[in-house]
Amino acid sequence: MPKKQEKLVIIDSNALLHRAWHAVPPLETKDGVLVNAVFGYTSLLLKIIQELKPDYIAAAFDLAGKTFRHEKYADYKAQRVKQADEFYNQIPLAYQILEAFDIPIITKEGYEADDVIGTISQIAYDKYPSVQTIIVTGDLDALQLVNERARVFTLKKGINDTIIYDLESVKGRYSLEPKQLIDLKAICGDSSDNIKGVKGIGAKGASDLIKQFGSLEKLYEKIDKADIKERTKQLLIDQKQQAFASKELVTIVRDLPLKWTMESSRLSSFDPEKVYQIFQELEFRSLLGRIPHQKS
């Protein structure tokens, strides 16, 4: 008999907390502790457990400080506005929620949560052929990780409007393979992360080039004889170094040395009473009825 397919959910925690911070109105405990971001995050966690019914969950977080991308490119994410302290004060509360659910918190100094997610997803793909991976995030950077056993569950608007991307839906939206989205951004850049790409070539032009040549490397291999507009060709030639630097910045790392195992993420190990207690402490009374029973 074929082995039952199980589900691993990997949560892009900083992305979800940011989304909840902006989507949920200010919410304070009786002691004046602001909890709107962690309330929204917790509500999403319960939604994930109820709707996706995962067998395993892991939560990835960014760490404070610079990453290898900042070391390579000083202006990486330089335009990002730092959130208020009231937001960052809620991250330890999210840790408490996850610890109550016995969900492992995975980080790696010098790397982003995306890289942690990419590595766990790759481990699952390489070592656990009976496990389907679902990446839960608030942005679309993770679409490059989609494959026949990995999907992306993302938020379209607020924290309630969601969509799942698989191979077909990625191709349907971009007319590209997931791995080609890296090449797409290498050319058109990403203003949200201050990644320049090739200035003068937008998303459509970049997409047309990747469809025609397949990848950034193949484009430059054939650029001298390429059948493209002279202006576009010159932009690419002049900004070749920038294009490849941008590709390195947007590529999610998939081979970090992580101390993580699939079994450490098994959801059935949590104690519902611990979850109940932390919900009471944070005054999440409206969520008490949504606490799942321990899985057998």
PDB file of N, CA and C in Angstrom, residues 99-199:
ATOM      1  N   GLU A  99       5.310  28.126  21.365  1.00  0.00           N
ATOM      2  CA  GLU A  99       5.820  27.184  22.363  1.00  0.00           C
ATOM      3  C   GLU A  99       4.675  26.420  23.024  1.00  0.00           C
ATOM      4  N   ALA A 100       3.531  27.085  23.242  1.00  0.00           N
ATOM      5  CA  ALA A 100       2.368  26.409  23.820  1.00  0.00           C
ATOM      6  C   ALA A 100       1.864  25.317  22.877  1.00  0.00           C
ATOM      7  N   PHE A 101       1.944  25.562  21.583  1.00  0.00           N
ATOM      8  CA  PHE A 101       1.537  24.566  20.588  1.00  0.00           C
ATOM      9  C   PHE A 101       2.650  23.544  20.316  1.00  0.00           C
ATOM     10  N   ASP A 102       3.798  23.731  20.955  1.00  0.00           N
ATOM     11  CA  ASP A 102       4.954  22.855  20.746  1.00  0.00           C
ATOM     12  C   ASP A 102       5.406  22.873  19.283  1.00  0.00           C
ATOM     13  N   ILE A 103       5.322  24.068  18.680  1.00  0.00           N
ATOM     14  CA  ILE A 103       5.759  24.265  17.299  1.00  0.00           C
ATOM     15  C   ILE A 103       7.188  24.810  17.323  1.00  0.00           C
ATOM     16  N   PRO A 104       8.146  24.151  16.684  1.00  0.00           N
ATOM     17  CA  PRO A 104       9.529  24.632  16.728  1.00  0.00           C
ATOM     18  C   PRO A 104       9.699  25.975  16.011  1.00  0.00           C
ATOM     19  N   ILE A 105      10.517  26.820  16.615  1.00  0.00           N
ATOM     20  CA  ILE A 105      10.847  28.138  16.064  1.00  0.00           C
ATOM     21  C   ILE A 105      12.244  28.020  15.457  1.00  0.00           C
ATOM     22  N   ILE A 106      12.344  28.261  14.160  1.00  0.00           N
ATOM     23  CA  ILE A 106      13.603  28.035  13.445  1.00  0.00           C
ATOM     24  C   ILE A 106      14.149  29.371  12.932  1.00  0.00           C
ATOM     25  N   THR A 107      15.402  29.653  13.262  1.00  0.00           N
ATOM     26  CA  THR A 107      16.084  30.865  12.797  1.00  0.00           C
ATOM     27  C   THR A 107      17.512  30.491  12.406  1.00  0.00           C
ATOM     28  N   LYS A 108      18.160  31.396  11.694  1.00  0.00           N
ATOM     29  CA  LYS A 108      19.573  31.200  11.350  1.00  0.00           C
ATOM     30  C   LYS A 108      20.238  32.565  11.238  1.00  0.00           C
ATOM     31  N   GLU A 109      21.232  32.778  12.089  1.00  0.00           N
ATOM     32  CA  GLU A 109      21.932  34.067  12.086  1.00  0.00           C
ATOM     33  C   GLU A 109      22.560  34.332  10.722  1.00  0.00           C
ATOM     34  N   GLY A 110      22.373  35.550  10.230  1.00  0.00           N
ATOM     35  CA  GLY A 110      22.939  35.943   8.944  1.00  0.00           C
ATOM     36  C   GLY A 110      22.052  35.627   7.768  1.00  0.00           C
ATOM     37  N   TYR A 111      20.889  35.026   8.040  1.00  0.00           N
ATOM     38  CA  TYR A 111      19.973  34.654   6.966  1.00  0.00           C
ATOM     39  C   TYR A 111      18.554  35.085   7.323  1.00  0.00           C
ATOM     40  N   GLU A 112      17.709  35.106   6.317  1.00  0.00           N
ATOM     41  CA  GLU A 112      16.324  35.500   6.517  1.00  0.00           C
ATOM     42  C   GLU A 112      15.423  34.288   6.725  1.00  0.00           C
ATOM     43  N   ALA A 113      14.208  34.565   7.178  1.00  0.00           N
ATOM     44  CA  ALA A 113      13.225  33.491   7.338  1.00  0.00           C
ATOM     45  C   ALA A 113      13.002  32.767   6.015  1.00  0.00           C
ATOM     46  N   ASP A 114      13.042  33.496   4.900  1.00  0.00           N
ATOM     47  CA  ASP A 114      12.876  32.868   3.581  1.00  0.00           C
ATOM     48  C   ASP A 114      13.898  31.761   3.352  1.00  0.00           C
ATOM     49  N   ASP A 115      15.123  31.986   3.802  1.00  0.00           N
ATOM     50  CA  ASP A 115      16.183  30.993   3.608  1.00  0.00           C
ATOM     51  C   ASP A 115      15.952  29.766   4.491  1.00  0.00           C
ATOM     52  N   VAL A 116      15.450  30.009   5.700  1.00  0.00           N
ATOM     53  CA  VAL A 116      15.091  28.902   6.585  1.00  0.00           C
ATOM     54  C   VAL A 116      13.968  28.085   5.947  1.00  0.00           C
ATOM     55  N   ILE A 117      12.972  28.787   5.418  1.00  0.00           N
ATOM     56  CA  ILE A 117      11.841  28.121   4.756  1.00  0.00           C
ATOM     57  C   ILE A 117      12.323  27.328   3.547  1.00  0.00           C
ATOM     58  N   GLY A 118      13.183  27.948   2.749  1.00  0.00           N
ATOM     59  CA  GLY A 118      13.698  27.267   1.564  1.00  0.00           C
ATOM     60  C   GLY A 118      14.454  26.007   1.918  1.00  0.00           C
ATOM     61  N   THR A 119      15.230  26.049   3.006  1.00  0.00           N
ATOM     62  CA  THR A 119      16.012  24.884   3.418  1.00  0.00           C
ATOM     63  C   THR A 119      15.107  23.767   3.942  1.00  0.00           C
ATOM     64  N   ILE A 120      14.143  24.116   4.789  1.00  0.00           N
ATOM     65  CA  ILE A 120      13.236  23.090   5.316  1.00  0.00           C
ATOM     66  C   ILE A 120      12.430  22.467   4.179  1.00  0.00           C
ATOM     67  N   SER A 121      11.977  23.312   3.267  1.00  0.00           N
ATOM     68  CA  SER A 121      11.222  22.817   2.117  1.00  0.00           C
ATOM     69  C   SER A 121      12.062  21.857   1.285  1.00  0.00           C
ATOM     70  N   GLN A 122      13.339  22.170   1.113  1.00  0.00           N
ATOM     71  CA  GLN A 122      14.233  21.299   0.330  1.00  0.00           C
ATOM     72  C   GLN A 122      14.493  19.982   1.060  1.00  0.00           C
ATOM     73  N   ILE A 123      14.677  20.057   2.381  1.00  0.00           N
ATOM     74  CA  ILE A 123      14.864  18.832   3.168  1.00  0.00           C
ATOM     75  C   ILE A 123      13.643  17.926   3.013  1.00  0.00           C
ATOM     76  N   ALA A 124      12.450  18.538   3.114  1.00  0.00           N
ATOM     77  CA  ALA A 124      11.217  17.760   2.971  1.00  0.00           C
ATOM     78  C   ALA A 124      11.134  17.119   1.590  1.00  0.00           C
ATOM     79  N   TYR A 125      11.523  17.865   0.571  1.00  0.00           N
ATOM     80  CA  TYR A 125      11.465  17.349  -0.800  1.00  0.00           C
ATOM     81  C   TYR A 125      12.449  16.198  -0.996  1.00  0.00           C
ATOM     82  N   ASP A 126      13.646  16.346  -0.447  1.00  0.00           N
ATOM     83  CA  ASP A 126      14.697  15.346  -0.659  1.00  0.00           C
ATOM     84  C   ASP A 126      14.499  14.085   0.172  1.00  0.00           C
ATOM     85  N   LYS A 127      14.013  14.248   1.399  1.00  0.00           N
ATOM     86  CA  LYS A 127      14.020  13.126   2.342  1.00  0.00           C
ATOM     87  C   LYS A 127      12.648  12.545   2.670  1.00  0.00           C
ATOM     88  N   TYR A 128      11.589  13.272   2.357  1.00  0.00           N
ATOM     89  CA  TYR A 128      10.256  12.813   2.762  1.00  0.00           C
ATOM     90  C   TYR A 128       9.303  12.844   1.569  1.00  0.00           C
ATOM     91  N   PRO A 129       9.408  11.890   0.661  1.00  0.00           N
ATOM     92  CA  PRO A 129       8.593  11.904  -0.558  1.00  0.00           C
ATOM     93  C   PRO A 129       7.091  11.769  -0.310  1.00  0.00           C
ATOM     94  N   SER A 130       6.694  11.335   0.881  1.00  0.00           N
ATOM     95  CA  SER A 130       5.267  11.199   1.169  1.00  0.00           C
ATOM     96  C   SER A 130       4.689  12.448   1.826  1.00  0.00           C
ATOM     97  N   VAL A 131       5.516  13.505   1.986  1.00  0.00           N
ATOM     98  CA  VAL A 131       5.069  14.730   2.664  1.00  0.00           C
ATOM     99  C   VAL A 131       4.869  15.858   1.655  1.00  0.00           C
ATOM    100  N   GLN A 132       3.707  16.496   1.739  1.00  0.00           N
ATOM    101  CA  GLN A 132       3.444  17.699   0.949  1.00  0.00           C
ATOM    102  C   GLN A 132       3.759  18.916   1.814  1.00  0.00           C
ATOM    103  N   THR A 133       4.481  19.874   1.263  1.00  0.00           N
ATOM    104  CA  THR A 133       4.855  21.082   1.994  1.00  0.00           C
ATOM    105  C   THR A 133       3.956  22.246   1.586  1.00  0.00           C
ATOM    106  N   ILE A 134       3.478  22.986   2.589  1.00  0.00           N
ATOM    107  CA  ILE A 134       2.690  24.192   2.341  1.00  0.00           C
ATOM    108  C   ILE A 134       3.369  25.347   3.068  1.00  0.00           C
ATOM    109  N   ILE A 135       3.819  26.325   2.315  1.00  0.00           N
ATOM    110  CA  ILE A 135       4.495  27.503   2.865  1.00  0.00           C
ATOM    111  C   ILE A 135       3.455  28.595   3.067  1.00  0.00           C
ATOM    112  N   VAL A 136       3.318  29.063   4.305  1.00  0.00           N
ATOM    113  CA  VAL A 136       2.336  30.098   4.627  1.00  0.00           C
ATOM    114  C   VAL A 136       3.078  31.416   4.784  1.00  0.00           C
ATOM    115  N   THR A 137       2.718  32.404   3.958  1.00  0.00           N
ATOM    116  CA  THR A 137       3.462  33.658   3.942  1.00  0.00           C
ATOM    117  C   THR A 137       2.551  34.828   3.593  1.00  0.00           C
ATOM    118  N   GLY A 138       3.077  36.020   3.761  1.00  0.00           N
ATOM    119  CA  GLY A 138       2.308  37.215   3.433  1.00  0.00           C
ATOM    120  C   GLY A 138       2.754  37.868   2.139  1.00  0.00           C
ATOM    121  N   ASP A 139       3.757  37.304   1.469  1.00  0.00           N
ATOM    122  CA  ASP A 139       4.214  37.866   0.200  1.00  0.00           C
ATOM    123  C   ASP A 139       4.471  36.744  -0.795  1.00  0.00           C
ATOM    124  N   LEU A 140       4.916  37.117  -1.976  1.00  0.00           N
ATOM    125  CA  LEU A 140       5.048  36.151  -3.059  1.00  0.00           C
ATOM    126  C   LEU A 140       6.494  35.730  -3.338  1.00  0.00           C
ATOM    127  N   ASP A 141       7.431  36.144  -2.509  1.00  0.00           N
ATOM    128  CA  ASP A 141       8.835  35.762  -2.739  1.00  0.00           C
ATOM    129  C   ASP A 141       9.008  34.249  -2.740  1.00  0.00           C
ATOM    130  N   ALA A 142       8.186  33.558  -1.959  1.00  0.00           N
ATOM    131  CA  ALA A 142       8.337  32.105  -1.818  1.00  0.00           C
ATOM    132  C   ALA A 142       7.834  31.325  -3.026  1.00  0.00           C
ATOM    133  N   LEU A 143       7.235  31.983  -4.007  1.00  0.00           N
ATOM    134  CA  LEU A 143       6.715  31.247  -5.165  1.00  0.00           C
ATOM    135  C   LEU A 143       7.813  30.513  -5.918  1.00  0.00           C
ATOM    136  N   GLN A 144       9.049  30.975  -5.802  1.00  0.00           N
ATOM    137  CA  GLN A 144      10.158  30.282  -6.466  1.00  0.00           C
ATOM    138  C   GLN A 144      10.381  28.888  -5.883  1.00  0.00           C
ATOM    139  N   LEU A 145       9.800  28.609  -4.710  1.00  0.00           N
ATOM    140  CA  LEU A 145       9.974  27.320  -4.046  1.00  0.00           C
ATOM    141  C   LEU A 145       8.889  26.306  -4.412  1.00  0.00           C
ATOM    142  N   VAL A 146       7.911  26.734  -5.170  1.00  0.00           N
ATOM    143  CA  VAL A 146       6.805  25.837  -5.535  1.00  0.00           C
ATOM    144  C   VAL A 146       7.314  24.714  -6.436  1.00  0.00           C
ATOM    145  N   ASN A 147       6.891  23.497  -6.132  1.00  0.00           N
ATOM    146  CA  ASN A 147       7.166  22.356  -7.000  1.00  0.00           C
ATOM    147  C   ASN A 147       6.008  21.377  -6.893  1.00  0.00           C
ATOM    148  N   GLU A 148       6.199  20.166  -7.405  1.00  0.00           N
ATOM    149  CA  GLU A 148       5.074  19.219  -7.420  1.00  0.00           C
ATOM    150  C   GLU A 148       4.640  18.794  -6.025  1.00  0.00           C
ATOM    151  N   ARG A 149       5.481  19.037  -4.997  1.00  0.00           N
ATOM    152  CA  ARG A 149       5.096  18.683  -3.630  1.00  0.00           C
ATOM    153  C   ARG A 149       5.166  19.864  -2.673  1.00  0.00           C
ATOM    154  N   ALA A 150       5.326  21.071  -3.202  1.00  0.00           N
ATOM    155  CA  ALA A 150       5.374  22.265  -2.352  1.00  0.00           C
ATOM    156  C   ALA A 150       4.459  23.338  -2.922  1.00  0.00           C
ATOM    157  N   ARG A 151       3.601  23.860  -2.064  1.00  0.00           N
ATOM    158  CA  ARG A 151       2.677  24.925  -2.446  1.00  0.00           C
ATOM    159  C   ARG A 151       2.900  26.142  -1.554  1.00  0.00           C
ATOM    160  N   VAL A 152       2.338  27.262  -1.976  1.00  0.00           N
ATOM    161  CA  VAL A 152       2.393  28.484  -1.180  1.00  0.00           C
ATOM    162  C   VAL A 152       0.972  28.932  -0.861  1.00  0.00           C
ATOM    163  N   PHE A 153       0.707  29.084   0.420  1.00  0.00           N
ATOM    164  CA  PHE A 153      -0.574  29.572   0.923  1.00  0.00           C
ATOM    165  C   PHE A 153      -0.320  31.009   1.352  1.00  0.00           C
ATOM    166  N   THR A 154      -0.872  31.961   0.618  1.00  0.00           N
ATOM    167  CA  THR A 154      -0.538  33.361   0.888  1.00  0.00           C
ATOM    168  C   THR A 154      -1.783  34.212   1.076  1.00  0.00           C
ATOM    169  N   LEU A 155      -1.571  35.372   1.666  1.00  0.00           N
ATOM    170  CA  LEU A 155      -2.650  36.299   1.970  1.00  0.00           C
ATOM    171  C   LEU A 155      -2.774  37.317   0.848  1.00  0.00           C
ATOM    172  N   LYS A 156      -3.967  37.412   0.266  1.00  0.00           N
ATOM    173  CA  LYS A 156      -4.188  38.379  -0.810  1.00  0.00           C
ATOM    174  C   LYS A 156      -4.454  39.767  -0.240  1.00  0.00           C
ATOM    175  N   LYS A 157      -5.259  39.811   0.821  1.00  0.00           N
ATOM    176  CA  LYS A 157      -5.625  41.081   1.429  1.00  0.00           C
ATOM    177  C   LYS A 157      -5.946  40.834   2.893  1.00  0.00           C
ATOM    178  N   GLY A 158      -5.430  41.715   3.776  1.00  0.00           N
ATOM    179  CA  GLY A 158      -5.701  41.537   5.185  1.00  0.00           C
ATOM    180  C   GLY A 158      -5.171  40.205   5.680  1.00  0.00           C
ATOM    181  N   ILE A 159      -5.940  39.549   6.552  1.00  0.00           N
ATOM    182  CA  ILE A 159      -5.514  38.248   7.073  1.00  0.00           C
ATOM    183  C   ILE A 159      -6.555  37.163   6.816  1.00  0.00           C
ATOM    184  N   ASN A 160      -7.592  37.486   6.079  1.00  0.00           N
ATOM    185  CA  ASN A 160      -8.644  36.500   5.838  1.00  0.00           C
ATOM    186  C   ASN A 160      -8.758  36.056   4.385  1.00  0.00           C
ATOM    187  N   ASP A 161      -8.345  36.900   3.453  1.00  0.00           N
ATOM    188  CA  ASP A 161      -8.446  36.599   2.028  1.00  0.00           C
ATOM    189  C   ASP A 161      -7.178  35.867   1.586  1.00  0.00           C
ATOM    190  N   THR A 162      -7.295  34.563   1.330  1.00  0.00           N
ATOM    191  CA  THR A 162      -6.106  33.749   1.053  1.00  0.00           C
ATOM    192  C   THR A 162      -6.197  33.057  -0.300  1.00  0.00           C
ATOM    193  N   ILE A 163      -5.052  32.606  -0.783  1.00  0.00           N
ATOM    194  CA  ILE A 163      -4.986  31.867  -2.039  1.00  0.00           C
ATOM    195  C   ILE A 163      -3.832  30.872  -1.954  1.00  0.00           C
ATOM    196  N   ILE A 164      -4.005  29.710  -2.571  1.00  0.00           N
ATOM    197  CA  ILE A 164      -2.946  28.710  -2.619  1.00  0.00           C
ATOM    198  C   ILE A 164      -2.379  28.639  -4.036  1.00  0.00           C
ATOM    199  N   TYR A 165      -1.059  28.747  -4.134  1.00  0.00           N
ATOM    200  CA  TYR A 165      -0.370  28.627  -5.417  1.00  0.00           C
ATOM    201  C   TYR A 165       0.294  27.259  -5.522  1.00  0.00           C
ATOM    202  N   ASP A 166      -0.040  26.537  -6.585  1.00  0.00           N
ATOM    203  CA  ASP A 166       0.685  25.318  -6.930  1.00  0.00           C
ATOM    204  C   ASP A 166       1.384  25.566  -8.264  1.00  0.00           C
ATOM    205  N   LEU A 167       1.956  24.526  -8.847  1.00  0.00           N
ATOM    206  CA  LEU A 167       2.683  24.692 -10.104  1.00  0.00           C
ATOM    207  C   LEU A 167       1.823  25.317 -11.193  1.00  0.00           C
ATOM    208  N   GLU A 168       0.612  24.806 -11.326  1.00  0.00           N
ATOM    209  CA  GLU A 168      -0.261  25.288 -12.403  1.00  0.00           C
ATOM    210  C   GLU A 168      -0.666  26.740 -12.213  1.00  0.00           C
ATOM    211  N   SER A 169      -0.963  27.140 -10.978  1.00  0.00           N
ATOM    212  CA  SER A 169      -1.401  28.523 -10.757  1.00  0.00           C
ATOM    213  C   SER A 169      -0.246  29.512 -10.887  1.00  0.00           C
ATOM    214  N   VAL A 170       0.973  29.083 -10.557  1.00  0.00           N
ATOM    215  CA  VAL A 170       2.140  29.947 -10.789  1.00  0.00           C
ATOM    216  C   VAL A 170       2.336  30.154 -12.285  1.00  0.00           C
ATOM    217  N   LYS A 171       2.276  29.057 -13.041  1.00  0.00           N
ATOM    218  CA  LYS A 171       2.412  29.157 -14.497  1.00  0.00           C
ATOM    219  C   LYS A 171       1.267  29.976 -15.095  1.00  0.00           C
ATOM    220  N   GLY A 172       0.070  29.798 -14.529  1.00  0.00           N
ATOM    221  CA  GLY A 172      -1.081  30.536 -15.035  1.00  0.00           C
ATOM    222  C   GLY A 172      -0.958  32.032 -14.828  1.00  0.00           C
ATOM    223  N   ARG A 173      -0.370  32.444 -13.712  1.00  0.00           N
ATOM    224  CA  ARG A 173      -0.228  33.879 -13.423  1.00  0.00           C
ATOM    225  C   ARG A 173       0.951  34.507 -14.158  1.00  0.00           C
ATOM    226  N   TYR A 174       2.079  33.799 -14.215  1.00  0.00           N
ATOM    227  CA  TYR A 174       3.312  34.403 -14.738  1.00  0.00           C
ATOM    228  C   TYR A 174       3.743  33.847 -16.092  1.00  0.00           C
ATOM    229  N   SER A 175       3.151  32.743 -16.521  1.00  0.00           N
ATOM    230  CA  SER A 175       3.600  32.046 -17.740  1.00  0.00           C
ATOM    231  C   SER A 175       5.076  31.667 -17.649  1.00  0.00           C
ATOM    232  N   LEU A 176       5.515  31.390 -16.430  1.00  0.00           N
ATOM    233  CA  LEU A 176       6.894  30.993 -16.170  1.00  0.00           C
ATOM    234  C   LEU A 176       6.904  29.864 -15.151  1.00  0.00           C
ATOM    235  N   GLU A 177       7.995  29.092 -15.154  1.00  0.00           N
ATOM    236  CA  GLU A 177       8.198  28.093 -14.106  1.00  0.00           C
ATOM    237  C   GLU A 177       8.577  28.822 -12.806  1.00  0.00           C
ATOM    238  N   PRO A 178       8.272  28.227 -11.649  1.00  0.00           N
ATOM    239  CA  PRO A 178       8.625  28.897 -10.387  1.00  0.00           C
ATOM    240  C   PRO A 178      10.082  29.326 -10.306  1.00  0.00           C
ATOM    241  N   LYS A 179      11.019  28.460 -10.740  1.00  0.00           N
ATOM    242  CA  LYS A 179      12.440  28.819 -10.645  1.00  0.00           C
ATOM    243  C   LYS A 179      12.789  29.993 -11.546  1.00  0.00           C
ATOM    244  N   GLN A 180      11.988  30.230 -12.604  1.00  0.00           N
ATOM    245  CA  GLN A 180      12.262  31.348 -13.508  1.00  0.00           C
ATOM    246  C   GLN A 180      11.851  32.691 -12.912  1.00  0.00           C
ATOM    247  N   LEU A 181      11.080  32.672 -11.817  1.00  0.00           N
ATOM    248  CA  LEU A 181      10.718  33.929 -11.156  1.00  0.00           C
ATOM    249  C   LEU A 181      11.955  34.602 -10.575  1.00  0.00           C
ATOM    250  N   ILE A 182      12.979  33.811 -10.278  1.00  0.00           N
ATOM    251  CA  ILE A 182      14.260  34.368  -9.819  1.00  0.00           C
ATOM    252  C   ILE A 182      14.881  35.197 -10.937  1.00  0.00           C
ATOM    253  N   ASP A 183      14.900  34.640 -12.145  1.00  0.00           N
ATOM    254  CA  ASP A 183      15.469  35.346 -13.299  1.00  0.00           C
ATOM    255  C   ASP A 183      14.638  36.585 -13.647  1.00  0.00           C
ATOM    256  N   LEU A 184      13.327  36.453 -13.492  1.00  0.00           N
ATOM    257  CA  LEU A 184      12.431  37.589 -13.748  1.00  0.00           C
ATOM    258  C   LEU A 184      12.816  38.774 -12.872  1.00  0.00           C
ATOM    259  N   LYS A 185      12.960  38.529 -11.560  1.00  0.00           N
ATOM    260  CA  LYS A 185      13.300  39.617 -10.635  1.00  0.00           C
ATOM    261  C   LYS A 185      14.732  40.097 -10.822  1.00  0.00           C
ATOM    262  N   ALA A 186      15.601  39.217 -11.286  1.00  0.00           N
ATOM    263  CA  ALA A 186      16.982  39.636 -11.536  1.00  0.00           C
ATOM    264  C   ALA A 186      17.027  40.745 -12.579  1.00  0.00           C
ATOM    265  N   ILE A 187      16.072  40.714 -13.509  1.00  0.00           N
ATOM    266  CA  ILE A 187      16.033  41.735 -14.562  1.00  0.00           C
ATOM    267  C   ILE A 187      15.151  42.923 -14.180  1.00  0.00           C
ATOM    268  N   CYS A 188      13.927  42.652 -13.715  1.00  0.00           N
ATOM    269  CA  CYS A 188      13.016  43.777 -13.443  1.00  0.00           C
ATOM    270  C   CYS A 188      13.191  44.357 -12.049  1.00  0.00           C
ATOM    271  N   GLY A 189      13.944  43.669 -11.177  1.00  0.00           N
ATOM    272  CA  GLY A 189      14.176  44.176  -9.835  1.00  0.00           C
ATOM    273  C   GLY A 189      12.980  43.987  -8.924  1.00  0.00           C
ATOM    274  N   ASP A 190      13.136  44.468  -7.706  1.00  0.00           N
ATOM    275  CA  ASP A 190      12.068  44.379  -6.705  1.00  0.00           C
ATOM    276  C   ASP A 190      12.166  45.604  -5.818  1.00  0.00           C
ATOM    277  N   SER A 191      11.292  46.576  -6.060  1.00  0.00           N
ATOM    278  CA  SER A 191      11.363  47.846  -5.321  1.00  0.00           C
ATOM    279  C   SER A 191      11.113  47.657  -3.832  1.00  0.00           C
ATOM    280  N   SER A 192      10.326  46.637  -3.446  1.00  0.00           N
ATOM    281  CA  SER A 192      10.018  46.438  -2.028  1.00  0.00           C
ATOM    282  C   SER A 192      11.268  46.056  -1.231  1.00  0.00           C
ATOM    283  N   ASP A 193      12.243  45.429  -1.889  1.00  0.00           N
ATOM    284  CA  ASP A 193      13.495  45.057  -1.233  1.00  0.00           C
ATOM    285  C   ASP A 193      14.671  45.907  -1.701  1.00  0.00           C
ATOM    286  N   ASN A 194      14.380  46.919  -2.514  1.00  0.00           N
ATOM    287  CA  ASN A 194      15.403  47.818  -3.046  1.00  0.00           C
ATOM    288  C   ASN A 194      16.432  47.071  -3.900  1.00  0.00           C
ATOM    289  N   ILE A 195      15.935  46.105  -4.662  1.00  0.00           N
ATOM    290  CA  ILE A 195      16.786  45.357  -5.594  1.00  0.00           C
ATOM    291  C   ILE A 195      16.632  45.970  -6.974  1.00  0.00           C
ATOM    292  N   LYS A 196      17.721  46.430  -7.548  1.00  0.00           N
ATOM    293  CA  LYS A 196      17.658  47.292  -8.728  1.00  0.00           C
ATOM    294  C   LYS A 196      17.322  46.548 -10.016  1.00  0.00           C
ATOM    295  N   GLY A 197      17.845  45.329 -10.191  1.00  0.00           N
ATOM    296  CA  GLY A 197      17.656  44.661 -11.469  1.00  0.00           C
ATOM    297  C   GLY A 197      18.352  45.434 -12.571  1.00  0.00           C
ATOM    298  N   VAL A 198      17.791  45.356 -13.787  1.00  0.00           N
ATOM    299  CA  VAL A 198      18.328  46.110 -14.923  1.00  0.00           C
ATOM    300  C   VAL A 198      17.417  47.309 -15.148  1.00  0.00           C
ATOM    301  N   LYS A 199      17.900  48.484 -14.794  1.00  0.00           N
ATOM    302  CA  LYS A 199      17.081  49.690 -14.916  1.00  0.00           C
ATOM    303  C   LYS A 199      16.719  49.927 -16.377  1.00  0.00           C
TER     304      LYS A 199
END
